[in-house]
Amino acid sequence: MSSVQQLHLLQHSAKNALADRKHNRTFSDISDHSTPGKIEDTKDISIYNNVIAFTLFELETITKSFRADYVLGEGGFGTVYKGYIDENVRVGLKSLPVAVKVLNKDGHQGHREWLTEVNFLGQLRHPNLVKLIGYCCEDDHRLLVYEFMFRGSLENHLFRKTASPLPWATRMSIALGAAKGLACLHNAERPVIYRDFKTSNILLDSDYTAKLSDFGLAKAGPEGDETHVSTRVMGTYGYAAPEYVMTGHLTARSDVYSFGVVLLELLTGRKSIDKSRSSREHSLVDWACPKLNDKRRLLQIIDPRLEGQYSVRAAHKACSLAYYCLSQNPKARPLMSDVVETLEPLQLQGSDASFQSIHVPDYRIHRRLTGNNVHYRAIPNPKCAPAAVPACRVR
């Protein structure tokens, strides 16, 4: 099947998701509407190698003047259109399907989020981060051009009623890829806190490789002796860490909590917030957490469509990982590098018997006394040394 045909196949499913996205509300007004007419703060963008500065005319050309039937989806930033770049657009361009994101001037996000995305994705390269191809900054127009992800968002595949259920092995592979993307951000020379980790921001390529997208709300992590970044609360209901919602204190462990929510969605096939269910089951975390650490009940929460696809031991390990990621105490949550280490053995197929020979690190709460204070933290089984996580390539 050609790239153009695949673009058309995805279009229909992406449009069906638009109505659902309208109900996926974010905290506050998301952004101060920075005046995009002032472009002095964009002067350093040109230092990023291989990020192309497109003209507005070029992007109008590849999207047929942003035609309605080229729409792939919508989000807080604006509308995303399909397109195709080649030498007809500009001499020397490699033929490539792309996604063009257009800032909605009246939307929740603005120039600041656009610039944040260019700055982070212009510097970082990793197999589990969506690749920024280029950008456009003309007058009050702000656009971003990405590699095209043929299978759309994880949200569509998990929750669209017409979609075939993702197999267990694919779900664990997606969880691992997304975890590696977060670990890359957290382990960067200047750590990056993603701040909006959710199923709609995890995109899938043709072989279901997961890549993180939409970096408009990302923040540089704390430096020196700082323990957190204080910021206005932004993010999506059902995914944001409780301590961040209550205090505005943001850390890498805030992302770990959000990862725990997504892992729970992968395990259960349920949305983080679902008002169509009974009141006791509106919140996925509130419904599932009491069962996650109970071996007698945890299999009750696994998506029934996955029956026969996983070993009981693998399910226990995945549920245990989700349990610690969702700890109310941020210090009890594992690092994303530890999450990667835990998920890697779960990629293996086989029976319980074959799984027994594979060591999967467990996370346990340990007490650590400091003066009159008691701190809790999650540490891996001491028999395991943390595995190295592929680092981001900073350009």
Tab-separated table of C-alpha atoms in Angstrom:
chain	number	residue	atom	x	y	z
A	1	MET	CA	0.000	0.000	0.000
A	2	SER	CA	1.409	3.449	-0.908
A	3	SER	CA	2.059	6.186	1.646
A	4	VAL	CA	-0.689	8.305	0.126
A	5	GLN	CA	-3.212	5.450	0.419
A	6	GLN	CA	-2.237	4.939	4.054
A	7	LEU	CA	-2.775	8.642	4.679
A	8	HIS	CA	-6.317	8.367	3.364
A	9	LEU	CA	-7.046	5.256	5.413
A	10	LEU	CA	-6.066	7.005	8.628
A	11	GLN	CA	-8.105	10.110	7.882
A	12	HIS	CA	-11.506	8.531	8.565
A	13	SER	CA	-10.546	7.058	11.945
A	14	ALA	CA	-8.872	10.294	13.031
A	15	LYS	CA	-12.005	12.321	12.312
A	16	ASN	CA	-14.088	9.935	14.411
A	17	ALA	CA	-11.886	10.756	17.378
A	18	LEU	CA	-12.506	14.517	17.190
A	19	ALA	CA	-15.715	14.403	19.200
A	20	ASP	CA	-14.036	12.413	21.973
A	21	ARG	CA	-11.136	14.858	22.121
A	22	LYS	CA	-13.555	17.710	22.899
A	23	HIS	CA	-14.411	15.968	26.173
A	24	ASN	CA	-10.754	15.454	27.093
A	25	ARG	CA	-10.563	18.767	28.920
A	26	THR	CA	-7.346	20.216	30.284
A	27	PHE	CA	-6.738	22.171	33.480
A	28	SER	CA	-7.163	25.960	33.515
A	29	ASP	CA	-6.949	27.955	30.312
A	30	ILE	CA	-3.716	26.150	29.538
A	31	SER	CA	-1.745	29.133	28.352
A	32	ASP	CA	-1.158	32.828	28.474
A	33	HIS	CA	-1.792	33.953	24.924
A	34	SER	CA	1.657	35.272	24.126
A	35	THR	CA	1.669	37.684	21.227
A	36	PRO	CA	3.035	35.687	18.307
A	37	GLY	CA	3.794	38.808	16.321
A	38	LYS	CA	7.003	39.310	18.332
A	39	ILE	CA	9.520	36.817	16.998
A	40	GLU	CA	12.723	37.926	18.729
A	41	ASP	CA	12.656	34.779	20.862
A	42	THR	CA	12.721	32.592	17.734
A	43	LYS	CA	16.150	33.767	16.577
A	44	ASP	CA	17.988	30.722	17.971
A	45	ILE	CA	15.801	28.151	16.197
A	46	SER	CA	18.073	28.218	13.156
A	47	ILE	CA	20.884	26.552	15.135
A	48	TYR	CA	19.035	23.211	15.092
A	49	ASN	CA	20.402	21.004	12.339
A	50	ASN	CA	17.964	19.246	10.023
A	51	VAL	CA	14.952	21.272	11.201
A	52	ILE	CA	13.572	23.017	8.135
A	53	ALA	CA	12.168	26.549	8.128
A	54	PHE	CA	9.183	26.234	5.793
A	55	THR	CA	7.328	29.140	4.248
A	56	LEU	CA	3.595	29.459	4.781
A	57	PHE	CA	3.110	29.115	1.019
A	58	GLU	CA	4.944	25.768	1.017
A	59	LEU	CA	2.753	24.383	3.795
A	60	GLU	CA	-0.390	25.691	2.122
A	61	THR	CA	0.731	23.858	-1.009
A	62	ILE	CA	1.219	20.451	0.640
A	63	THR	CA	-2.098	20.667	2.536
A	64	LYS	CA	-4.078	22.022	-0.438
A	65	SER	CA	-4.654	25.292	1.431
A	66	PHE	CA	-5.517	23.383	4.621
A	67	ARG	CA	-8.486	21.649	3.067
A	68	ALA	CA	-11.063	20.148	5.424
A	69	ASP	CA	-10.643	16.668	3.960
A	70	TYR	CA	-6.937	16.787	4.867
A	71	VAL	CA	-7.680	17.127	8.592
A	72	LEU	CA	-6.176	14.379	10.754
A	73	GLY	CA	-7.246	15.631	14.162
A	74	GLU	CA	-7.496	18.493	16.617
A	75	GLY	CA	-5.994	19.291	19.996
A	76	GLY	CA	-5.227	22.116	22.403
A	77	PHE	CA	-2.720	23.582	19.956
A	78	GLY	CA	-4.943	23.604	16.904
A	79	THR	CA	-5.669	21.463	13.863
A	80	VAL	CA	-3.405	18.811	12.344
A	81	TYR	CA	-3.401	18.254	8.568
A	82	LYS	CA	-1.889	15.550	6.410
A	83	GLY	CA	0.633	16.517	3.772
A	84	TYR	CA	3.418	15.233	1.576
A	85	ILE	CA	6.744	16.932	0.975
A	86	ASP	CA	9.041	16.247	-1.971
A	87	GLU	CA	11.196	18.072	-4.499
A	88	ASN	CA	8.118	19.739	-5.954
A	89	VAL	CA	7.847	21.682	-2.699
A	90	ARG	CA	11.531	22.509	-2.434
A	91	VAL	CA	14.538	21.180	-4.316
A	92	GLY	CA	16.464	18.667	-2.245
A	93	LEU	CA	13.601	17.610	0.027
A	94	LYS	CA	13.246	13.894	0.631
A	95	SER	CA	9.825	12.512	-0.330
A	96	LEU	CA	8.004	12.069	2.946
A	97	PRO	CA	4.445	12.045	4.346
A	98	VAL	CA	4.108	14.608	7.132
A	99	ALA	CA	1.655	15.963	9.677
A	100	VAL	CA	1.275	19.748	9.774
A	101	LYS	CA	0.041	21.248	13.037
A	102	VAL	CA	-1.450	24.736	12.755
A	103	LEU	CA	-1.745	26.995	15.788
A	104	ASN	CA	-5.320	28.068	16.450
A	105	LYS	CA	-4.982	31.783	17.176
A	106	ASP	CA	-8.079	31.659	19.387
A	107	GLY	CA	-7.190	28.349	21.037
A	108	HIS	CA	-5.865	27.370	24.459
A	109	GLN	CA	-2.206	27.214	23.466
A	110	GLY	CA	-0.139	29.976	21.959
A	111	HIS	CA	3.250	31.161	20.751
A	112	ARG	CA	4.947	30.126	23.986
A	113	GLU	CA	3.875	26.490	23.597
A	114	TRP	CA	4.828	26.547	19.915
A	115	LEU	CA	8.307	27.786	20.788
A	116	THR	CA	8.642	25.255	23.619
A	117	GLU	CA	7.920	22.443	21.209
A	118	VAL	CA	10.418	23.690	18.633
A	119	ASN	CA	13.110	24.144	21.269
A	120	PHE	CA	12.738	20.697	22.848
A	121	LEU	CA	12.207	18.652	19.684
A	122	GLY	CA	14.807	20.713	17.833
A	123	GLN	CA	17.453	19.534	20.301
A	124	LEU	CA	16.370	15.997	21.191
A	125	ARG	CA	16.398	12.928	18.979
A	126	HIS	CA	15.269	9.499	20.151
A	127	PRO	CA	13.411	6.576	18.520
A	128	ASN	CA	10.504	7.094	20.942
A	129	LEU	CA	10.087	10.843	20.423
A	130	VAL	CA	8.204	12.064	17.373
A	131	LYS	CA	10.582	13.702	14.904
A	132	LEU	CA	10.187	17.411	14.184
A	133	ILE	CA	10.780	17.944	10.453
A	134	GLY	CA	10.319	21.698	10.404
A	135	TYR	CA	8.348	24.766	11.409
A	136	CYS	CA	6.874	27.969	10.043
A	137	CYS	CA	6.900	31.377	11.706
A	138	GLU	CA	5.419	34.073	9.480
A	139	ASP	CA	3.587	37.119	10.826
A	140	ASP	CA	1.070	35.658	13.309
A	141	HIS	CA	1.146	32.161	11.775
A	142	ARG	CA	2.761	29.364	13.798
A	143	LEU	CA	3.007	25.847	12.341
A	144	LEU	CA	4.936	22.658	13.087
A	145	VAL	CA	5.771	19.841	10.671
A	146	TYR	CA	6.321	16.305	12.005
A	147	GLU	CA	7.021	12.864	10.643
A	148	PHE	CA	3.717	11.199	9.870
A	149	MET	CA	2.632	8.447	12.262
A	150	PHE	CA	0.593	6.024	10.192
A	151	ARG	CA	-1.409	4.395	12.988
A	152	GLY	CA	-2.436	7.564	14.796
A	153	SER	CA	-2.796	7.773	18.564
A	154	LEU	CA	-2.866	5.057	21.193
A	155	GLU	CA	-6.122	6.617	22.395
A	156	ASN	CA	-7.828	5.697	19.116
A	157	HIS	CA	-6.630	2.103	19.195
A	158	LEU	CA	-7.563	1.513	22.831
A	159	PHE	CA	-10.937	3.215	23.014
A	160	ARG	CA	-12.463	3.528	19.539
A	161	LYS	CA	-15.357	1.081	19.441
A	162	THR	CA	-14.675	0.016	15.867
A	163	ALA	CA	-10.996	-0.753	16.511
A	164	SER	CA	-9.769	-4.309	16.983
A	165	PRO	CA	-8.435	-4.797	20.523
A	166	LEU	CA	-4.673	-4.411	20.757
A	167	PRO	CA	-3.017	-7.727	21.710
A	168	TRP	CA	-1.205	-8.049	25.048
A	169	ALA	CA	2.228	-8.197	23.373
A	170	THR	CA	1.531	-5.001	21.423
A	171	ARG	CA	0.332	-3.214	24.563
A	172	MET	CA	3.479	-4.165	26.472
A	173	SER	CA	5.620	-3.064	23.522
A	174	ILE	CA	3.842	0.300	23.438
A	175	ALA	CA	4.284	0.693	27.207
A	176	LEU	CA	8.010	0.013	26.869
A	177	GLY	CA	8.442	2.441	23.982
A	178	ALA	CA	6.587	5.212	25.797
A	179	ALA	CA	8.621	4.523	28.952
A	180	LYS	CA	11.856	4.829	26.975
A	181	GLY	CA	10.663	8.154	25.582
A	182	LEU	CA	10.002	9.508	29.076
A	183	ALA	CA	13.291	8.085	30.379
A	184	CYS	CA	15.084	9.882	27.553
A	185	LEU	CA	13.568	13.201	28.638
A	186	HIS	CA	14.278	12.653	32.328
A	187	ASN	CA	17.888	11.583	31.663
A	188	ALA	CA	18.747	14.447	29.314
A	189	GLU	CA	21.635	16.743	30.250
A	190	ARG	CA	19.018	19.233	31.409
A	191	PRO	CA	16.099	17.005	32.435
A	192	VAL	CA	12.762	17.641	30.759
A	193	ILE	CA	9.405	17.049	32.469
A	194	TYR	CA	6.807	16.132	29.871
A	195	ARG	CA	3.785	17.194	31.959
A	196	ASP	CA	1.048	15.927	29.616
A	197	PHE	CA	1.616	12.183	29.275
A	198	LYS	CA	-1.610	10.540	28.063
A	199	THR	CA	-2.848	8.119	25.425
A	200	SER	CA	-3.723	10.846	22.909
A	201	ASN	CA	-0.114	12.099	22.993
A	202	ILE	CA	1.370	8.660	22.291
A	203	LEU	CA	1.504	8.158	18.528
A	204	LEU	CA	2.122	4.853	16.761
A	205	ASP	CA	4.016	4.265	13.548
A	206	SER	CA	3.344	1.475	11.066
A	207	ASP	CA	4.879	-1.221	13.304
A	208	TYR	CA	3.261	0.153	16.495
A	209	THR	CA	6.433	1.815	17.770
A	210	ALA	CA	5.306	4.376	20.354
A	211	LYS	CA	6.512	7.969	20.084
A	212	LEU	CA	5.720	10.879	22.388
A	213	SER	CA	4.250	13.954	20.717
A	214	ASP	CA	2.934	17.392	21.690
A	215	PHE	CA	5.638	18.998	23.828
A	216	GLY	CA	3.894	22.336	24.249
A	217	LEU	CA	3.462	21.897	28.015
A	218	ALA	CA	6.911	20.390	28.680
A	219	LYS	CA	9.113	22.093	31.271
A	220	ALA	CA	12.822	22.062	31.978
A	221	GLY	CA	13.407	20.161	35.210
A	222	PRO	CA	14.843	21.535	38.467
A	223	GLU	CA	18.532	22.455	38.623
A	224	GLY	CA	21.132	22.352	41.379
A	225	ASP	CA	19.631	21.985	44.840
A	226	GLU	CA	16.089	22.529	43.601
A	227	THR	CA	13.742	19.607	44.228
A	228	HIS	CA	10.899	20.681	41.964
A	229	VAL	CA	9.634	23.254	39.507
A	230	SER	CA	6.775	25.459	40.698
A	231	THR	CA	4.330	26.177	37.913
A	232	ARG	CA	0.696	26.817	37.144
A	233	VAL	CA	-1.195	23.534	37.053
A	234	MET	CA	-1.655	22.309	33.504
A	235	GLY	CA	-2.373	18.899	32.079
A	236	THR	CA	-5.340	16.599	31.628
A	237	TYR	CA	-7.861	15.400	34.192
A	238	GLY	CA	-7.317	11.811	35.159
A	239	TYR	CA	-3.604	11.802	34.323
A	240	ALA	CA	-2.035	14.558	36.453
A	241	ALA	CA	-0.256	13.547	39.671
A	242	PRO	CA	-2.219	14.475	42.824
A	243	GLU	CA	0.625	16.419	44.466
A	244	TYR	CA	1.061	18.495	41.311
A	245	VAL	CA	-2.646	19.293	41.159
A	246	MET	CA	-2.671	20.330	44.826
A	247	THR	CA	0.597	22.298	45.033
A	248	GLY	CA	1.820	23.080	41.528
A	249	HIS	CA	5.111	21.362	42.417
A	250	LEU	CA	6.314	19.518	39.329
A	251	THR	CA	8.962	16.774	39.285
A	252	ALA	CA	9.932	13.878	37.047
A	253	ARG	CA	7.910	11.675	39.417
A	254	SER	CA	4.823	13.588	38.263
A	255	ASP	CA	5.384	12.054	34.829
A	256	VAL	CA	5.821	8.630	36.452
A	257	TYR	CA	2.327	8.906	37.942
A	258	SER	CA	0.896	9.779	34.522
A	259	PHE	CA	2.722	6.791	33.073
A	260	GLY	CA	1.069	4.615	35.712
A	261	VAL	CA	-2.350	5.824	34.559
A	262	VAL	CA	-1.573	5.001	30.919
A	263	LEU	CA	-0.187	1.586	31.900
A	264	LEU	CA	-3.440	0.979	33.764
A	265	GLU	CA	-5.413	1.935	30.648
A	266	LEU	CA	-3.346	-0.540	28.625
A	267	LEU	CA	-3.954	-3.303	31.167
A	268	THR	CA	-7.687	-2.709	31.586
A	269	GLY	CA	-8.797	-1.259	28.242
A	270	ARG	CA	-10.622	1.447	30.231
A	271	LYS	CA	-10.333	5.240	30.074
A	272	SER	CA	-8.759	7.164	32.949
A	273	ILE	CA	-12.055	9.012	33.442
A	274	ASP	CA	-15.270	7.431	32.180
A	275	LYS	CA	-18.538	9.056	33.262
A	276	SER	CA	-20.543	6.434	31.350
A	277	ARG	CA	-19.718	3.872	34.058
A	278	SER	CA	-21.172	3.656	37.559
A	279	SER	CA	-20.044	6.354	39.999
A	280	ARG	CA	-17.663	3.946	41.745
A	281	GLU	CA	-15.911	3.331	38.438
A	282	HIS	CA	-15.714	6.897	37.069
A	283	SER	CA	-12.041	7.143	38.049
A	284	LEU	CA	-9.931	4.271	36.735
A	285	VAL	CA	-7.257	4.820	39.389
A	286	ASP	CA	-9.751	4.807	42.268
A	287	TRP	CA	-11.433	1.673	40.933
A	288	ALA	CA	-8.332	-0.334	40.051
A	289	CYS	CA	-5.703	0.594	42.656
A	290	PRO	CA	-7.197	-1.461	45.536
A	291	LYS	CA	-6.985	-4.534	43.286
A	292	LEU	CA	-3.514	-3.944	41.837
A	293	ASN	CA	-1.634	-5.187	44.889
A	294	ASP	CA	-4.021	-8.065	45.620
A	295	LYS	CA	-3.011	-11.213	43.733
A	296	ARG	CA	-6.444	-12.717	44.309
A	297	ARG	CA	-8.236	-9.831	42.611
A	298	LEU	CA	-5.845	-8.185	40.174
A	299	LEU	CA	-6.740	-10.453	37.255
A	300	GLN	CA	-10.300	-9.107	37.552
A	301	ILE	CA	-9.156	-5.765	36.143
A	302	ILE	CA	-7.273	-7.092	33.093
A	303	ASP	CA	-9.071	-6.384	29.813
A	304	PRO	CA	-11.210	-9.523	29.263
A	305	ARG	CA	-10.465	-9.325	25.532
A	306	LEU	CA	-6.863	-10.317	26.358
A	307	GLU	CA	-7.748	-13.662	27.909
A	308	GLY	CA	-5.230	-16.355	26.988
A	309	GLN	CA	-2.629	-13.892	25.667
A	310	TYR	CA	-0.514	-13.361	28.796
A	311	SER	CA	0.997	-15.328	31.645
A	312	VAL	CA	-0.368	-14.768	35.136
A	313	ARG	CA	3.117	-13.883	36.337
A	314	ALA	CA	3.516	-11.242	33.621
A	315	ALA	CA	0.157	-9.729	34.599
A	316	HIS	CA	1.254	-9.637	38.245
A	317	LYS	CA	4.483	-7.847	37.332
A	318	ALA	CA	2.747	-5.289	35.128
A	319	CYS	CA	0.078	-4.594	37.760
A	320	SER	CA	2.711	-4.275	40.488
A	321	LEU	CA	4.590	-1.737	38.372
A	322	ALA	CA	1.418	0.295	37.805
A	323	TYR	CA	0.715	0.167	41.553
A	324	TYR	CA	4.056	1.758	42.464
A	325	CYS	CA	3.904	4.312	39.651
A	326	LEU	CA	0.555	5.453	41.101
A	327	SER	CA	1.826	5.833	44.679
A	328	GLN	CA	0.414	8.885	46.424
A	329	ASN	CA	3.897	9.609	47.769
A	330	PRO	CA	6.045	10.754	44.808
A	331	LYS	CA	9.220	9.392	46.427
A	332	ALA	CA	7.705	5.902	46.420
A	333	ARG	CA	7.445	5.928	42.621
A	334	PRO	CA	10.209	4.314	40.555
A	335	LEU	CA	12.427	6.217	38.146
A	336	MET	CA	11.511	5.851	34.489
A	337	SER	CA	14.822	4.052	33.896
A	338	ASP	CA	13.661	1.456	36.435
A	339	VAL	CA	10.287	1.251	34.695
A	340	VAL	CA	12.086	0.454	31.433
A	341	GLU	CA	14.077	-2.270	33.177
A	342	THR	CA	10.895	-3.813	34.561
A	343	LEU	CA	9.018	-3.750	31.258
A	344	GLU	CA	11.749	-5.217	29.063
A	345	PRO	CA	11.304	-8.852	30.235
A	346	LEU	CA	7.538	-8.524	29.748
A	347	GLN	CA	8.107	-8.315	25.996
A	348	LEU	CA	8.825	-12.047	25.926
A	349	GLN	CA	6.135	-14.440	24.798
A	350	GLY	CA	5.571	-17.775	26.508
A	351	SER	CA	3.942	-19.667	29.318
A	352	ASP	CA	4.301	-19.109	33.034
A	353	ALA	CA	6.942	-21.834	33.079
A	354	SER	CA	9.176	-20.080	30.562
A	355	PHE	CA	8.579	-16.735	32.257
A	356	GLN	CA	9.864	-18.080	35.582
A	357	SER	CA	13.432	-18.094	34.282
A	358	ILE	CA	13.343	-14.390	33.492
A	359	HIS	CA	14.107	-12.040	36.366
A	360	VAL	CA	11.802	-9.040	36.573
A	361	PRO	CA	12.655	-6.450	39.234
A	362	ASP	CA	10.072	-5.815	41.920
A	363	TYR	CA	9.506	-2.490	43.625
A	364	ARG	CA	9.010	-2.337	47.357
A	365	ILE	CA	8.476	0.497	49.799
A	366	HIS	CA	11.495	1.101	52.039
A	367	ARG	CA	11.613	3.326	55.099
A	368	ARG	CA	14.494	5.754	55.342
A	369	LEU	CA	14.935	7.730	58.571
A	370	THR	CA	16.293	11.271	58.409
A	371	GLY	CA	16.225	13.033	61.745
A	372	ASN	CA	12.634	13.007	62.937
A	373	ASN	CA	11.248	12.506	59.449
A	374	VAL	CA	10.341	9.265	57.774
A	375	HIS	CA	10.702	9.082	54.005
A	376	TYR	CA	9.487	6.351	51.722
A	377	ARG	CA	11.031	5.358	48.450
A	378	ALA	CA	10.723	2.574	45.931
A	379	ILE	CA	13.890	0.627	45.201
A	380	PRO	CA	14.476	-2.265	42.826
A	381	ASN	CA	15.318	-5.716	44.034
A	382	PRO	CA	18.954	-5.419	45.233
A	383	LYS	CA	19.953	-8.369	43.068
A	384	CYS	CA	19.324	-6.216	40.000
A	385	ALA	CA	21.475	-3.389	38.759
A	386	PRO	CA	19.564	-0.720	36.802
A	387	ALA	CA	19.891	-1.253	33.078
A	388	ALA	CA	21.210	1.548	30.925
A	389	VAL	CA	18.523	3.482	29.062
A	390	PRO	CA	19.359	4.698	25.553
A	391	ALA	CA	20.149	8.378	25.915
A	392	CYS	CA	18.655	11.130	23.822
A	393	ARG	CA	20.875	12.441	21.104
A	394	VAL	CA	21.205	16.186	21.732
A	395	ARG	CA	22.076	18.196	18.688
